[in-house]
């Protein structure tokens, strides 16, 4: 028997749930897709009249939301009502790292997932397929299944219920989410019941070639997601470790990356040295793997993966320290322009952004930071840096000691941020920063001035005519 899905509910209207459901709605016009979230403010933003106000910036997303919203794509806070109607429910809530208790600092806090499973058990009716979309520790499906099975044993009086649980991890990267969803390398479906797996396969088959849809058992699927993120993060820590060595030895990390990337066994992707990886997934997922390995007594495995995170943290502080060193060992009262605050370009997401660590370090050293980012809002930076901005420093020159040290302000314009500063630090690879006229910058910056290109997006030739000192990540030719 084939299960035909007509109504989907996705719990969690975040960076994963929102874009994923938009793409399903676009490609499956006959399926009603309801995205629910307990955060009413977020839902209101998804429903904003002005499409520019939807809460997530992601190239291509606005167009899809514009096309499908109000037709087969709806955003609502009616969790109960939408669960009731659905024959397939995606769980796409956040799973932050536990702050206290067993596994604090490493294990994922599954409280929201459990809340969702209980809501599904309570409100759903008939046969329902529950899909794990959030990245979860291995064996979470079992938790969900146990909760749902309890509901089957004690059916509520109104309806009889039956569930199947699938793992369908999402591999999209922020900033290219729509592209990744429309044309994925693979879609992974882990499960036990082939009928349920086929029901989900039928949905993806509307736009993904069949050979790209992989079926595995549920635990392999859960572990594959953690492993994929751990491997990707490991590559970044590897190349960042080499960047430090390049700077010490006179080599150039871009040349090294190009040389090793042509080896087809290594491959050329994910070899860009930068300020250290950020984003909501890499660190959390590796720490999950570490916790899991320790749990099974595999301490060497745990230590191996933990070193990827340790290197990343060290690397971020390394950048802050070398900036201080280049600026004569002190940045107290010096104005420093920060270009980019999101964890990567083309997203307004700042979770685990290297910019947070680096800015905090510089503030600690007493700098006056003027921060620019084309998509991140002032109030988000305020939250991340845990200090209010001081708009007074915006138009000031360096060495304005009367303003207490360690202040920051938000700059709407790039020039406004650069004006009178001692250094410019490029922390996110936004396209607009590639087009800065450095000749003009010379006139508004305080000399001797440094430009720190931590993303390696600037062109050395653009600096030939200027008297600005350029430092580039992993470039050992600059002393
Ligand atoms: C991601 C991934 O989905 C996940 O794999 C990873 O583990 C954590 O981050 P993301 O969509 O980026 O999730 O998270 P976020 O933007 O925080 O969205 C989650 C949403 O779930 C929030 O809007 C939150 O309000 C909502 N939520 C949370 C519920 O609707 N119900 C809950 O019980 C808990
Ligand atoms: C990642 C995975 O790529 C994706 O498959 C998974 O679903 C979620 O986690 P995301 O965190 O959105 O996606 O972005 P990604 O492009 O992987 O970048 C993560 C971090 O690594 C960013 O801070 C980015 O700037 C950095 N990075 C990436 C590098 O420093 N160098 C690189 O070569 C690539």
PDB file of C-alpha atoms in Angstrom, residues 4 31 44 51 128 180 216 224 234 244 249 299 326 335 347 353 365 374 387 408 478-479:
ATOM      1  CA  UNK A   4       0.126   9.516  -0.054  1.00  0.00           C
ATOM      2  CA  UNK A  31       0.634  19.182  -0.520  1.00  0.00           C
ATOM      3  CA  UNK A  44       4.377  37.249  12.524  1.00  0.00           C
ATOM      4  CA  UNK A  51       8.338  40.211   2.032  1.00  0.00           C
ATOM      5  CA  UNK A 128       1.279   9.803  11.110  1.00  0.00           C
ATOM      6  CA  UNK A 180      21.290  23.191  -1.691  1.00  0.00           C
ATOM      7  CA  UNK A 216      19.710   3.644   5.489  1.00  0.00           C
ATOM      8  CA  UNK A 224      25.942  10.232   9.116  1.00  0.00           C
ATOM      9  CA  UNK A 234      37.849  19.047  10.540  1.00  0.00           C
ATOM     10  CA  UNK A 244      49.535  29.528  11.097  1.00  0.00           C
ATOM     11  CA  UNK A 249      57.480  29.859   7.424  1.00  0.00           C
ATOM     12  CA  UNK A 299      38.082   8.125  24.727  1.00  0.00           C
ATOM     13  CA  UNK A 326      50.671  44.525  14.734  1.00  0.00           C
ATOM     14  CA  UNK A 335      39.182  52.834  16.713  1.00  0.00           C
ATOM     15  CA  UNK A 347      23.215  35.028   5.945  1.00  0.00           C
ATOM     16  CA  UNK A 353      30.352  33.518  14.573  1.00  0.00           C
ATOM     17  CA  UNK A 365      41.892  44.972  25.078  1.00  0.00           C
ATOM     18  CA  UNK A 374      24.998  44.323   5.511  1.00  0.00           C
ATOM     19  CA  UNK A 387      27.064  45.098  25.861  1.00  0.00           C
ATOM     20  CA  UNK A 408      31.436  49.505  20.120  1.00  0.00           C
ATOM     21  CA  UNK A 478      53.867  39.526   5.008  1.00  0.00           C
ATOM     22  CA  UNK A 479      55.983  39.942   8.073  1.00  0.00           C
TER      23      UNK A 479
END
